[in-house]
Short mmCIF file of N, CA and C in Angstrom, two decimals:
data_model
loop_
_atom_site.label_atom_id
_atom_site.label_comp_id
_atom_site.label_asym_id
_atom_site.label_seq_id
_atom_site.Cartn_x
_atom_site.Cartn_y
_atom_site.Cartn_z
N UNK S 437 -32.65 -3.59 -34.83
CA UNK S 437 -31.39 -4.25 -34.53
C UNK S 437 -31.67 -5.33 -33.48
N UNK S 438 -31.33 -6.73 -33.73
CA UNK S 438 -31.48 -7.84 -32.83
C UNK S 438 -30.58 -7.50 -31.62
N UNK S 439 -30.76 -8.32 -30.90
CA UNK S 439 -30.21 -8.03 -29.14
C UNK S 439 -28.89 -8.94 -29.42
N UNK S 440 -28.53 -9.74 -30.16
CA UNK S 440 -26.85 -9.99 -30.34
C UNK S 440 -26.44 -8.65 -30.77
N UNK S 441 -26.42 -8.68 -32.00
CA UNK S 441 -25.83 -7.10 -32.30
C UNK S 441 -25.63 -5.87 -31.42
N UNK S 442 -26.41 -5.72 -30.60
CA UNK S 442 -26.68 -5.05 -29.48
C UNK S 442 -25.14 -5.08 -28.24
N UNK S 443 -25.02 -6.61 -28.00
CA UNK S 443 -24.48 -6.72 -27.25
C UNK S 443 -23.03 -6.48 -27.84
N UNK S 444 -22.87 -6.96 -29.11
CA UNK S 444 -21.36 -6.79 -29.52
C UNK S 444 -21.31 -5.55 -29.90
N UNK S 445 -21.69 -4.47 -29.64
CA UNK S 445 -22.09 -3.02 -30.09
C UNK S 445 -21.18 -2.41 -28.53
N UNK S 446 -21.39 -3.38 -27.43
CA UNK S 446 -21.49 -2.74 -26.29
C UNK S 446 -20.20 -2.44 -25.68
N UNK S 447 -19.27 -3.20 -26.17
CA UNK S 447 -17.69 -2.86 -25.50
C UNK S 447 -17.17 -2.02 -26.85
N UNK S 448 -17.54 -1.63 -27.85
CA UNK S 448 -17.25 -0.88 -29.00
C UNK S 448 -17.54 0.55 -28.42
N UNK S 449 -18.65 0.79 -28.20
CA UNK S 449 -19.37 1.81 -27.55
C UNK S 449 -18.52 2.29 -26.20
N UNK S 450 -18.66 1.05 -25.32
CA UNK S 450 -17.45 1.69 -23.96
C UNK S 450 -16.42 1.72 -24.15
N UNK S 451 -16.03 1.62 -25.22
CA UNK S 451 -14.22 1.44 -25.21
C UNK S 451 -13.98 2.73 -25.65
N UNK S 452 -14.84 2.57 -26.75
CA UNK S 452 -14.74 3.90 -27.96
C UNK S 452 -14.10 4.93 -27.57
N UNK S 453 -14.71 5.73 -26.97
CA UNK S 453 -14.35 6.93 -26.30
C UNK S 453 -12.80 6.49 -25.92
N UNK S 454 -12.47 5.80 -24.96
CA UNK S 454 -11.40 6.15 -24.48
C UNK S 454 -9.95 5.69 -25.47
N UNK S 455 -10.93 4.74 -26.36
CA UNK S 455 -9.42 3.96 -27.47
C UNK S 455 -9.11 5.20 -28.58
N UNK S 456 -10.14 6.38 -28.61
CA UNK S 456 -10.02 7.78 -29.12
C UNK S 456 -8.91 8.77 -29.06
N UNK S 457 -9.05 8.53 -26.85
CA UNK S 457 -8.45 9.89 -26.36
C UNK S 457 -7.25 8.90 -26.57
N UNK S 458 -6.72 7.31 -26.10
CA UNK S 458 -5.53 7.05 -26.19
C UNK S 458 -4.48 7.41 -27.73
N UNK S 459 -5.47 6.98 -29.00
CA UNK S 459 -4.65 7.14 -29.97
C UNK S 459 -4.31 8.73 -30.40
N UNK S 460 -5.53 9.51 -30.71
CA UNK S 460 -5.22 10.72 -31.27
C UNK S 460 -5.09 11.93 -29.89
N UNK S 461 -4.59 11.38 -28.84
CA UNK S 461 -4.38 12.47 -27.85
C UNK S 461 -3.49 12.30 -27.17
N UNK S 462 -3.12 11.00 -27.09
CA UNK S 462 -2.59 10.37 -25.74
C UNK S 462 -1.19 9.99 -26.60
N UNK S 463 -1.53 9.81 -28.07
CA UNK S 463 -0.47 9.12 -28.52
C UNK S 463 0.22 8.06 -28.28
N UNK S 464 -0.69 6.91 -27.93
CA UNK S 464 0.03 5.88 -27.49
C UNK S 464 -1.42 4.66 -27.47
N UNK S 465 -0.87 3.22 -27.49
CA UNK S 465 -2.01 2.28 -27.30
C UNK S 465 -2.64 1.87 -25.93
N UNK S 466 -3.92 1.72 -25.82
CA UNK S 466 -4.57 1.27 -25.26
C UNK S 466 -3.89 -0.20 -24.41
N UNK S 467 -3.80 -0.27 -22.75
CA UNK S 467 -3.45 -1.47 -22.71
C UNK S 467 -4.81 -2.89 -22.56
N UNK S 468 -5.67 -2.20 -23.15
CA UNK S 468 -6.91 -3.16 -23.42
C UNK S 468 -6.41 -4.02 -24.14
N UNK S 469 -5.87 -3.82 -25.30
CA UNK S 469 -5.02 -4.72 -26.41
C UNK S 469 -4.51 -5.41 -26.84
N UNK S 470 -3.69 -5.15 -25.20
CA UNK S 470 -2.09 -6.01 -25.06
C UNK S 470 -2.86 -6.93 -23.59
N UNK S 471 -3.70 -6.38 -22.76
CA UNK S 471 -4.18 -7.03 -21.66
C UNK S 471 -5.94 -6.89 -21.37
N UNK S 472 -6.46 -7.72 -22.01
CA UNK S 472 -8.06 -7.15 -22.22
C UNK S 472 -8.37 -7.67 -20.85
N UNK S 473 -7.93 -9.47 -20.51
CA UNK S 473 -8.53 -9.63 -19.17
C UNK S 473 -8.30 -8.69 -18.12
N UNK S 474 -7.40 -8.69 -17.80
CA UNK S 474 -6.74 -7.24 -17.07
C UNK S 474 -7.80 -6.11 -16.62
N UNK S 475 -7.42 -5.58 -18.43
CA UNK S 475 -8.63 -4.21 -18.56
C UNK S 475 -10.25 -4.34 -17.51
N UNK S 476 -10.31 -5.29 -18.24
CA UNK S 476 -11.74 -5.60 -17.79
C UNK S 476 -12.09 -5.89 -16.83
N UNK S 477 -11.21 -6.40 -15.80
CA UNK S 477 -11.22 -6.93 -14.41
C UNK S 477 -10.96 -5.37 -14.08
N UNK S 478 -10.44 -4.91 -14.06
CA UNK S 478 -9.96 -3.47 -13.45
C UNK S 478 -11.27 -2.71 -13.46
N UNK S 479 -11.45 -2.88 -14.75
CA UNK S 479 -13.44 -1.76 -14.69
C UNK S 479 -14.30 -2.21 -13.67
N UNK S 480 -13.97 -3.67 -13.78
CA UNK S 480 -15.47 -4.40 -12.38
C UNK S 480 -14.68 -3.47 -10.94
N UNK S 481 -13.23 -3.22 -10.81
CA UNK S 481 -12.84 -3.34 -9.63
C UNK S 481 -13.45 -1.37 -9.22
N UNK S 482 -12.90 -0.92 -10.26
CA UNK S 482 -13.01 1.01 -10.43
C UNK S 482 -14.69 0.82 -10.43
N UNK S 483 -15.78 0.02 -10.41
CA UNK S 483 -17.01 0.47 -10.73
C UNK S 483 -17.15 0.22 -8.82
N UNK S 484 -17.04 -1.18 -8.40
CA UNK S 484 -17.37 -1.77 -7.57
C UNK S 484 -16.68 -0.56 -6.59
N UNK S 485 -15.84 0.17 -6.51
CA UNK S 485 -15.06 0.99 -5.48
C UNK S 485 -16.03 2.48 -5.75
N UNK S 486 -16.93 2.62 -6.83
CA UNK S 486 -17.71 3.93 -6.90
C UNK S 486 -18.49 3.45 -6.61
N UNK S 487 -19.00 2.51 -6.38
CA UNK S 487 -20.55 2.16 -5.84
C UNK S 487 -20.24 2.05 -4.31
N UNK S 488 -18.99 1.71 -3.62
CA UNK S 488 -18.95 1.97 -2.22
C UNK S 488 -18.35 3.14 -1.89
N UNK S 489 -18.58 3.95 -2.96
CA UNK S 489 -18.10 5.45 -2.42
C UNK S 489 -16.60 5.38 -1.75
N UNK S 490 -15.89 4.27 -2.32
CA UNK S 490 -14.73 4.20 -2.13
C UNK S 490 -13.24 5.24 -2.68
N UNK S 491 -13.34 5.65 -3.66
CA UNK S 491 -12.18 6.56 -4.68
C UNK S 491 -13.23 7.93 -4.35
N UNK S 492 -12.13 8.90 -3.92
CA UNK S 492 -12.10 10.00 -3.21
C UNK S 492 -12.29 11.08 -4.42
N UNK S 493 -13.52 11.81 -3.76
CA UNK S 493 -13.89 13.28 -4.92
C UNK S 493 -13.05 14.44 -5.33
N UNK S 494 -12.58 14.32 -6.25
CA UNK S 494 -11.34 15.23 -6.70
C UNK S 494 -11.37 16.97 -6.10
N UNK S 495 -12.43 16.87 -6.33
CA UNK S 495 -13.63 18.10 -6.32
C UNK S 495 -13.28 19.14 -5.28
N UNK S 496 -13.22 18.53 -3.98
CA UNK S 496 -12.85 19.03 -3.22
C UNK S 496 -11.75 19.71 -2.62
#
């Protein structure tokens, strides 16, 4: 498989899962859909806040 294919493979793959739990669990759409820039800005923001150990461990 060439490295384009690859890459358009790659938000299919991360989305996947969750465009799953929204339809057959969640019963409802994804707001990736209706707001992809959005979406996507939000992941940089939720990654960038786990890499500073920012969002608090449920866990506890």
């Amino acid at each position: 498989m060439n490295q384009a294919k690859v890459l358009l493979l790659i938000p299919v793959v991360g989305y996947g899962f969750a465009w799953v739990g929204h339809f057959f669990f969640e019963k409802n759409k994804p707001a990736t859909f209706q707001y992809p820039g959005y979406s996507l800005a939000s992941d940089f923001i939720l990654f960038w806040d786990l890499l500073r150990r920012k969002e608090k461990n449920f866990n506890k």
